[in-house]
Amino acid sequence: MYVREARPQTGSFEDLAMPLFDQLYNFAHWLTHDRVEAEDLVQETYAKALRGFSSFAPGTNFRAWMYRILRNTFLTTRTGLKATSTVPLDTDDEGPELAVTPETPETILLERANQQLVREALEELPPPFREILLLCEVEEMSYQEIGEALSIPLGTVMSRLSRARADLRKRLLPKLARG
Amino acid sequence: MGGELKACEPWKAQLGVYLDGELTGEEMRAFDAHVRSCPSCAADALAQVQMKRAVQVAGRRFTPSEALRQKIQRTVAVRSSRRTLSWQWAMGLALAGLLLGTALSLSYFGKSHSNDEAMQSEMADLHVAALASSAPVDVVSTDRHTVKPWFQGKIPFTFNLPELQNSDFSLLGGRVTYMEQSPGAHLIYQVRKHFISVLIFQERPGQERDRNGARVKSPAKAYSFNTETWSQDGLRYFVIGDTGEDDIHRLAELLKNAART
């Protein structure tokens, strides 16, 4: 079981922001699918965050704030606009949680060889599902942090996460069957 | 058996929330007890934990280059030291003011001077960042009737752009930009071989204006760029580029005239 807690942070911009560099880049690359674009995105994020640091409220969650800037910046780029315009929004976000399907393929995911298949399935996910899974599983953010980073309410975090997991499982099944 | 599975449905629906550690203490204890006594939910919990770990490993995939790390580290360090110097300078001014018996007026001057400098520094950053980007503009068009509508719904205000037919300026396109988390329009113009950024934001409270509502500042230098900035009809305009003061001023006048129409 994972227990995560968002810790309020204080310190200089450099002290708070530089430890996030690797994970912000990883997230940016997943969003853009391109090294050059990811580098531009991370640079712009740091420049904006530095300029806006005076508006950051000390003691609140700095990591969620940085991710929100990165994501908002991404959404204004050519790739971001294309991604949001081609993927239908999950309009029934507030719907009920989905129960786990009985034929989950997780039990055969332990082998490292299957990591490539998981990556492929992650790549195929619609951007809103991919980003929320990355924030939850890779960054181990709390639901509250995810809500702050994506600017969505807590109920939407839960339902979107549930749908993202269901979608990932659905995409993995045929891949694993093919071996 | 079927009845047992049905009874487990509410638990299974909450399994993800449980494994994310997002239930309350009491809910968590109840869930722990149920999972220990229910083989079906225990198997699903194990499967979901394995899936979480698989995504965690697969998701940690991309590593930034050392060059990018150093570049950002330098930017962060330079800006921090610039801020420190600016702060020390303001403190020096305030101290001198105290010694001269004019503390109040000098401290006000120090503050507005530092605000202007910070704003010019931001303009220079936005200009350089746009030109250095692999995609300087998101709407690529020389037609103001294409560029202006593109911003609708993306920024919380509208603006007019000048007719450029009889001038040596050309519009290349625009992008949405941010200054201290406020969205604005970033337009890029070209004159001969030079690029000029025009940045438009909503005016913020506290920015003083003259009787005509226009706060026009004389051309200034910002980190080797020529700049001009003014407020008009609730909007703050910045024009910045590496071309001469005359070009910057002529484009500023075109924009002011367009805003009046």
Coordinates of C-alpha atoms in Angstrom, one line a residue:
Chain A
M1 CA 0.0 0.0 0.0
Y2 CA 1.3 3.5 -0.9
V3 CA 0.8 6.3 1.6
R4 CA 1.6 9.7 0.1
E5 CA 1.6 13.1 1.6
A6 CA 2.1 16.5 0.0
R7 CA 4.6 18.4 2.0
P8 CA 4.5 22.2 2.1
Q9 CA 7.8 23.6 1.0
T10 CA 9.9 26.7 1.7
G11 CA 13.3 27.8 0.4
S12 CA 14.9 29.6 -2.5
F13 CA 13.7 29.0 -6.1
E14 CA 17.0 27.2 -7.0
D15 CA 16.7 25.0 -3.9
L16 CA 13.1 24.0 -4.6
A17 CA 13.2 23.8 -8.4
M18 CA 16.5 22.1 -9.3
P19 CA 15.7 18.8 -7.5
L20 CA 12.6 18.5 -9.8
F21 CA 14.6 18.9 -13.0
D22 CA 14.9 15.1 -13.9
Q23 CA 11.3 14.3 -13.2
L24 CA 9.9 17.4 -15.0
Y25 CA 12.0 16.5 -18.0
N26 CA 10.7 13.0 -18.0
F27 CA 7.1 14.2 -17.8
A28 CA 7.8 16.8 -20.6
H29 CA 9.2 14.1 -22.8
W30 CA 6.1 11.9 -22.3
L31 CA 3.9 14.8 -23.2
T32 CA 5.7 16.0 -26.3
H33 CA 7.2 12.7 -27.6
D34 CA 10.2 14.7 -28.8
R35 CA 13.5 15.5 -27.1
V36 CA 13.9 19.0 -28.6
E37 CA 10.3 20.0 -27.7
A38 CA 10.7 18.6 -24.2
E39 CA 13.9 20.6 -23.7
D40 CA 12.1 23.8 -24.9
L41 CA 9.2 23.0 -22.6
V42 CA 11.4 22.5 -19.5
Q43 CA 13.4 25.6 -20.2
E44 CA 10.2 27.7 -20.7
T45 CA 8.7 26.2 -17.5
Y46 CA 11.8 27.2 -15.4
A47 CA 11.8 30.7 -17.0
K48 CA 8.1 31.2 -16.2
A49 CA 8.4 29.7 -12.7
L50 CA 11.3 31.9 -11.9
R51 CA 9.5 35.0 -13.1
G52 CA 6.4 34.1 -11.2
F53 CA 8.1 32.8 -8.0
S54 CA 7.1 36.0 -6.1
S55 CA 3.5 34.9 -6.6
F56 CA 4.1 31.4 -5.2
A57 CA 2.7 31.2 -1.7
P58 CA 5.4 29.8 0.6
G59 CA 4.3 26.7 2.5
T60 CA 2.0 25.5 -0.4
N61 CA 2.9 22.7 -2.7
F62 CA 5.8 23.8 -5.0
R63 CA 6.0 20.6 -7.0
A64 CA 2.3 20.7 -8.0
W65 CA 2.8 24.4 -8.9
M66 CA 5.8 23.6 -11.2
Y67 CA 3.9 20.8 -12.9
R68 CA 0.9 23.1 -13.4
I69 CA 3.2 25.6 -15.1
L70 CA 4.8 22.9 -17.3
R71 CA 1.4 21.5 -18.3
N72 CA -0.1 24.9 -19.0
T73 CA 2.9 25.8 -21.1
F74 CA 2.6 22.5 -23.0
L75 CA -1.1 23.2 -23.7
T76 CA -0.1 26.4 -25.5
T77 CA 2.4 24.7 -27.8
R78 CA 1.7 23.4 -31.2
T79 CA 1.8 19.8 -30.0
G80 CA -0.3 20.6 -27.0
L81 CA -3.0 22.3 -29.0
K82 CA -3.1 19.4 -31.4
A83 CA -3.3 16.9 -28.5
T84 CA -6.2 18.7 -26.9
S85 CA -8.0 19.2 -30.1
T86 CA -7.8 15.7 -31.3
V87 CA -8.6 13.9 -28.1
P88 CA -12.2 14.0 -26.9
L89 CA -12.6 15.2 -23.3
D90 CA -13.8 12.7 -20.8
T91 CA -17.1 14.6 -20.3
D92 CA -18.4 12.1 -17.8
D93 CA -15.5 12.6 -15.5
E94 CA -17.7 12.8 -12.5
G95 CA -19.1 9.3 -13.2
P96 CA -18.8 6.4 -10.8
E97 CA -15.6 4.5 -10.2
L98 CA -15.2 1.5 -12.5
A99 CA -14.8 -1.9 -10.9
V100 CA -11.8 -4.0 -11.8
T101 CA -12.4 -6.4 -14.7
P102 CA -11.8 -10.0 -13.7
E103 CA -9.4 -10.7 -16.6
T104 CA -6.7 -8.3 -15.5
P105 CA -3.4 -9.0 -17.1
E106 CA -1.3 -7.7 -14.2
T107 CA -0.3 -11.2 -13.0
I108 CA 1.9 -11.7 -16.0
L109 CA 3.5 -8.3 -15.9
L110 CA 6.3 -9.1 -13.5
E111 CA 8.9 -10.0 -16.1
R112 CA 11.1 -7.1 -17.2
A113 CA 10.6 -8.1 -20.8
N114 CA 7.1 -6.8 -20.6
Q115 CA 8.2 -3.3 -19.7
Q116 CA 8.4 -2.5 -23.4
L117 CA 4.7 -3.5 -23.8
V118 CA 3.7 -1.3 -20.8
R119 CA 5.6 1.6 -22.4
E120 CA 3.8 1.1 -25.7
A121 CA 0.4 1.0 -24.0
L122 CA 1.3 4.2 -22.1
E123 CA 2.3 5.8 -25.4
E124 CA -1.1 4.9 -26.9
L125 CA -3.2 6.3 -24.0
P126 CA -5.0 9.5 -24.7
P127 CA -2.9 12.4 -23.2
P128 CA -5.3 13.1 -20.2
F129 CA -5.0 9.4 -19.2
R130 CA -1.3 9.2 -19.7
E131 CA -0.5 12.3 -17.7
I132 CA -2.6 11.4 -14.7
L133 CA -1.1 7.9 -14.6
L134 CA 2.4 9.3 -14.7
L135 CA 1.7 11.8 -11.9
C136 CA 0.1 9.1 -9.8
E137 CA 2.4 6.1 -10.3
V138 CA 5.7 7.7 -11.4
E139 CA 5.7 10.9 -9.4
E140 CA 3.7 9.3 -6.6
M141 CA 1.6 12.5 -6.2
S142 CA -1.4 12.6 -3.8
Y143 CA -4.8 13.1 -5.3
Q144 CA -4.7 16.7 -4.0
E145 CA -1.4 17.4 -5.7
I146 CA -2.6 15.9 -8.9
G147 CA -5.7 18.0 -8.7
E148 CA -3.5 21.1 -8.3
A149 CA -1.2 20.1 -11.1
L150 CA -3.9 19.4 -13.6
S151 CA -6.4 22.1 -12.3
I152 CA -9.2 19.6 -11.8
P153 CA -11.3 18.8 -8.8
L154 CA -10.7 15.8 -6.5
G155 CA -13.7 13.8 -7.8
T156 CA -12.4 14.1 -11.4
V157 CA -8.9 13.0 -10.3
M158 CA -10.4 9.8 -8.9
S159 CA -12.7 9.0 -11.8
R160 CA -10.1 9.9 -14.5
L161 CA -7.5 7.8 -12.8
S162 CA -9.9 4.8 -12.6
R163 CA -10.7 5.2 -16.3
A164 CA -7.0 5.6 -17.2
R165 CA -6.1 2.3 -15.4
A166 CA -9.0 0.5 -17.1
D167 CA -7.9 1.9 -20.5
L168 CA -4.3 0.8 -19.9
R169 CA -5.4 -2.7 -19.0
K170 CA -7.6 -2.9 -22.1
R171 CA -4.6 -1.9 -24.3
L172 CA -2.2 -4.3 -22.6
L173 CA -4.4 -7.4 -22.9
P174 CA -4.0 -8.0 -26.7
K175 CA -0.3 -7.0 -26.5
L176 CA 0.4 -9.6 -23.8
A177 CA -1.7 -12.2 -25.7
R178 CA 0.5 -11.6 -28.8
G179 CA 3.5 -12.0 -26.5
Chain B
M1 CA -19.7 -17.7 -5.1
G2 CA -21.5 -15.3 -7.5
G3 CA -23.1 -13.7 -4.5
E4 CA -19.8 -13.2 -2.8
L5 CA -18.3 -11.5 -5.9
K6 CA -21.3 -9.2 -6.0
A7 CA -20.9 -8.4 -2.4
C8 CA -17.3 -7.5 -3.1
E9 CA -18.1 -5.0 -5.9
P10 CA -18.1 -1.9 -3.7
W11 CA -14.7 -2.9 -2.3
K12 CA -13.3 -3.6 -5.7
A13 CA -14.5 -0.2 -7.0
Q14 CA -12.5 1.4 -4.2
L15 CA -9.4 -0.8 -4.6
G16 CA -7.4 1.8 -6.5
V17 CA -8.1 4.5 -4.0
Y18 CA -7.1 2.1 -1.2
L19 CA -3.8 1.2 -2.9
D20 CA -3.1 4.9 -3.6
G21 CA -3.3 5.5 0.2
E22 CA -6.1 8.0 -0.2
L23 CA -8.8 6.5 2.1
T24 CA -9.3 7.9 5.6
G25 CA -7.7 6.0 8.6
E26 CA -11.0 4.3 9.5
E27 CA -11.8 3.4 5.9
M28 CA -8.2 2.1 5.5
R29 CA -8.5 -0.2 8.5
A30 CA -11.8 -1.6 7.3
F31 CA -10.3 -2.2 3.9
D32 CA -7.3 -3.9 5.4
A33 CA -9.6 -6.3 7.3
H34 CA -11.7 -7.0 4.3
V35 CA -8.6 -7.8 2.0
R36 CA -7.2 -10.1 4.7
S37 CA -10.5 -12.1 4.7
C38 CA -11.4 -12.0 1.0
P39 CA -9.1 -14.0 -1.4
S40 CA -10.7 -12.5 -4.5
C41 CA -10.0 -8.9 -3.4
A42 CA -6.6 -9.9 -2.1
A43 CA -5.7 -11.3 -5.6
D44 CA -7.0 -8.1 -7.3
A45 CA -5.0 -6.0 -4.8
L46 CA -1.9 -7.9 -5.6
A47 CA -2.5 -7.6 -9.3
Q48 CA -3.1 -3.8 -9.1
V49 CA 0.1 -3.3 -7.0
Q50 CA 2.0 -5.2 -9.7
M51 CA 0.5 -3.0 -12.4
K52 CA 1.4 0.2 -10.4
R53 CA 5.0 -1.0 -10.1
A54 CA 5.1 -1.9 -13.8
V55 CA 3.9 1.6 -14.8
Q56 CA 6.3 3.2 -12.3
V57 CA 9.3 1.5 -13.9
A58 CA 8.1 2.0 -17.5
G59 CA 7.2 5.6 -16.8
R60 CA 10.7 6.5 -15.6
R61 CA 12.1 6.5 -19.1
F62 CA 13.6 9.8 -20.3
T63 CA 16.8 11.3 -19.0
P64 CA 17.7 15.0 -19.7
S65 CA 21.0 15.9 -21.1
E66 CA 23.7 17.3 -18.9
A67 CA 23.9 20.3 -21.2
L68 CA 20.3 21.2 -20.5
R69 CA 20.8 20.7 -16.8
Q70 CA 23.7 23.1 -16.8
K71 CA 21.9 25.6 -19.0
I72 CA 18.9 25.8 -16.6
Q73 CA 21.2 25.8 -13.6
R74 CA 23.0 28.8 -15.0
T75 CA 19.8 30.6 -15.8
V76 CA 18.4 30.0 -12.3
A77 CA 21.7 31.0 -10.7
V78 CA 22.1 34.2 -12.9
R79 CA 18.6 35.4 -12.2
S80 CA 18.9 34.7 -8.5
S81 CA 22.2 36.7 -8.3
R82 CA 20.6 39.5 -10.4
R83 CA 17.7 39.6 -8.0
T84 CA 20.1 39.7 -5.0
L85 CA 22.1 42.6 -6.6
S86 CA 18.9 44.4 -7.3
W87 CA 17.8 44.0 -3.7
Q88 CA 21.1 45.2 -2.4
W89 CA 21.0 48.2 -4.7
A90 CA 17.5 49.1 -3.5
M91 CA 18.6 48.7 0.1
G92 CA 21.6 51.0 -0.6
L93 CA 19.3 53.6 -2.0
A94 CA 16.9 53.4 1.0
L95 CA 19.8 53.7 3.4
A96 CA 21.1 56.8 1.5
G97 CA 17.6 58.2 1.6
L98 CA 17.4 57.7 5.3
L99 CA 20.8 59.5 5.8
L100 CA 19.6 62.4 3.6
G101 CA 16.3 62.7 5.5
T102 CA 14.3 61.7 2.4
A103 CA 13.7 58.1 3.2
L104 CA 10.1 58.0 2.0
S105 CA 10.6 59.4 -1.5
L106 CA 13.8 57.5 -2.2
S107 CA 12.4 54.2 -1.1
Y108 CA 9.4 54.7 -3.4
F109 CA 11.8 55.6 -6.3
G110 CA 13.9 52.5 -5.5
K111 CA 10.8 50.3 -5.7
S112 CA 9.4 51.6 -9.0
H113 CA 12.9 51.6 -10.5
S114 CA 13.3 47.9 -9.5
N115 CA 9.8 47.1 -10.8
D116 CA 10.6 48.6 -14.2
E117 CA 13.9 46.8 -14.4
A118 CA 12.3 43.5 -13.5
M119 CA 9.6 44.0 -16.2
Q120 CA 12.2 44.9 -18.8
S121 CA 14.1 41.8 -17.8
E122 CA 11.0 39.7 -18.3
M123 CA 10.3 41.2 -21.7
A124 CA 13.8 40.4 -22.8
D125 CA 13.5 36.8 -21.5
L126 CA 10.2 36.3 -23.4
H127 CA 11.6 37.8 -26.6
V128 CA 14.8 35.6 -26.4
A129 CA 12.9 32.5 -25.4
A130 CA 10.5 32.8 -28.3
L131 CA 13.2 33.4 -30.9
A132 CA 15.3 30.6 -29.5
S133 CA 12.4 28.2 -29.5
S134 CA 12.0 25.6 -32.3
A135 CA 8.5 27.0 -32.8
P136 CA 8.6 30.7 -32.2
V137 CA 4.9 31.2 -33.1
D138 CA 1.9 28.9 -32.8
V139 CA -0.3 30.8 -35.3
V140 CA 1.8 31.3 -38.4
S141 CA 0.3 34.1 -40.5
T142 CA 1.1 37.5 -41.9
D143 CA -2.6 38.4 -41.9
R144 CA -3.8 40.3 -38.8
H145 CA -7.3 39.1 -39.5
T146 CA -6.1 35.5 -38.9
V147 CA -3.8 36.2 -36.0
K148 CA -6.2 38.3 -33.9
P149 CA -9.1 35.8 -33.9
W150 CA -6.7 33.0 -33.1
F151 CA -6.2 34.5 -29.6
Q152 CA -10.0 34.5 -28.9
G153 CA -10.8 32.2 -26.1
K154 CA -7.1 31.8 -25.3
I155 CA -6.6 35.1 -23.5
P156 CA -9.0 37.1 -21.4
F157 CA -9.0 40.3 -23.6
T158 CA -9.0 41.5 -27.3
F159 CA -6.8 43.9 -29.1
N160 CA -6.4 45.6 -32.5
L161 CA -3.4 45.1 -34.8
P162 CA -2.2 47.7 -37.3
E163 CA -2.5 47.6 -41.1
L164 CA 1.1 47.2 -42.3
Q165 CA 0.6 47.6 -46.1
N166 CA 2.6 50.8 -46.4
S167 CA 5.3 50.0 -43.9
D168 CA 8.4 47.9 -43.9
F169 CA 7.1 45.8 -41.0
S170 CA 5.6 42.4 -41.5
L171 CA 3.7 40.2 -39.0
L172 CA 5.1 36.7 -38.7
G173 CA 2.6 35.3 -36.2
G174 CA 1.8 34.9 -32.5
R175 CA 1.6 32.7 -29.5
V176 CA 0.1 32.8 -26.0
T177 CA 2.5 33.8 -23.4
Y178 CA 2.5 34.3 -19.6
M179 CA 4.0 37.0 -17.4
E180 CA 3.7 36.2 -13.7
Q181 CA 1.0 33.7 -14.5
S182 CA -1.1 36.2 -16.4
P183 CA -1.9 35.1 -20.0
G184 CA -1.1 37.5 -22.8
A185 CA -0.5 37.8 -26.5
H186 CA 3.1 37.6 -28.0
L187 CA 3.3 38.8 -31.6
I188 CA 6.4 38.6 -33.6
Y189 CA 7.1 41.2 -36.3
Q190 CA 10.0 41.5 -38.8
V191 CA 11.6 44.6 -40.1
R192 CA 14.4 44.0 -42.6
K193 CA 16.5 41.2 -40.9
H194 CA 15.4 42.1 -37.4
F195 CA 12.7 40.5 -35.2
I196 CA 10.6 42.5 -32.8
S197 CA 8.3 41.1 -30.1
V198 CA 5.1 42.8 -29.2
L199 CA 3.7 41.6 -25.9
I200 CA 0.2 42.6 -24.7
F201 CA -1.1 41.9 -21.2
Q202 CA -4.0 43.2 -19.1
E203 CA -2.9 46.2 -17.0
R204 CA -2.5 45.3 -13.3
P205 CA -3.8 47.4 -10.4
G206 CA -1.3 49.9 -9.2
Q207 CA 0.2 50.8 -12.6
E208 CA -0.4 54.5 -12.9
R209 CA -1.8 56.2 -16.0
D210 CA -1.9 59.8 -17.2
R211 CA -5.1 61.8 -17.8
N212 CA -5.5 60.3 -21.3
G213 CA -5.3 56.8 -19.9
A214 CA -2.0 56.3 -21.7
R215 CA 1.3 55.9 -19.9
V216 CA 4.0 56.3 -22.5
K217 CA 7.6 55.8 -21.5
S218 CA 10.6 57.0 -23.4
P219 CA 12.5 54.3 -25.3
A220 CA 14.8 52.3 -23.1
K221 CA 17.5 49.7 -23.3
A222 CA 16.9 46.3 -21.8
Y223 CA 19.8 43.9 -21.9
S224 CA 21.0 45.2 -25.3
F225 CA 17.5 45.4 -26.7
N226 CA 15.6 48.6 -27.5
T227 CA 12.2 48.7 -25.8
E228 CA 9.1 50.8 -25.6
T229 CA 6.2 50.2 -23.2
W230 CA 2.9 52.0 -22.6
S231 CA -0.6 51.4 -21.2
Q232 CA -3.7 52.0 -23.3
D233 CA -7.3 51.2 -22.7
G234 CA -6.6 48.8 -19.9
L235 CA -3.8 46.9 -21.7
R236 CA -0.1 47.1 -21.2
Y237 CA 2.0 47.0 -24.4
F238 CA 5.7 46.1 -24.7
V239 CA 7.7 46.4 -27.9
I240 CA 11.2 44.9 -27.8
G241 CA 13.8 44.0 -30.4
D242 CA 17.4 44.3 -31.5
T243 CA 16.7 46.8 -34.1
G244 CA 17.1 50.6 -33.8
E245 CA 15.1 52.9 -31.5
D246 CA 13.4 54.4 -34.5
D247 CA 12.0 51.1 -35.7
I248 CA 10.7 50.3 -32.2
H249 CA 9.1 53.7 -31.9
R250 CA 7.5 53.5 -35.4
L251 CA 6.0 50.1 -34.6
A252 CA 4.8 51.3 -31.2
E253 CA 3.0 54.3 -32.9
L254 CA 1.3 51.9 -35.4
L255 CA 0.1 49.8 -32.5
K256 CA -1.2 52.9 -30.6
N257 CA -3.0 54.1 -33.6
A258 CA -4.6 50.7 -34.3
A259 CA -5.7 50.5 -30.6
R260 CA -7.5 53.9 -31.0
T261 CA -9.6 52.6 -34.0

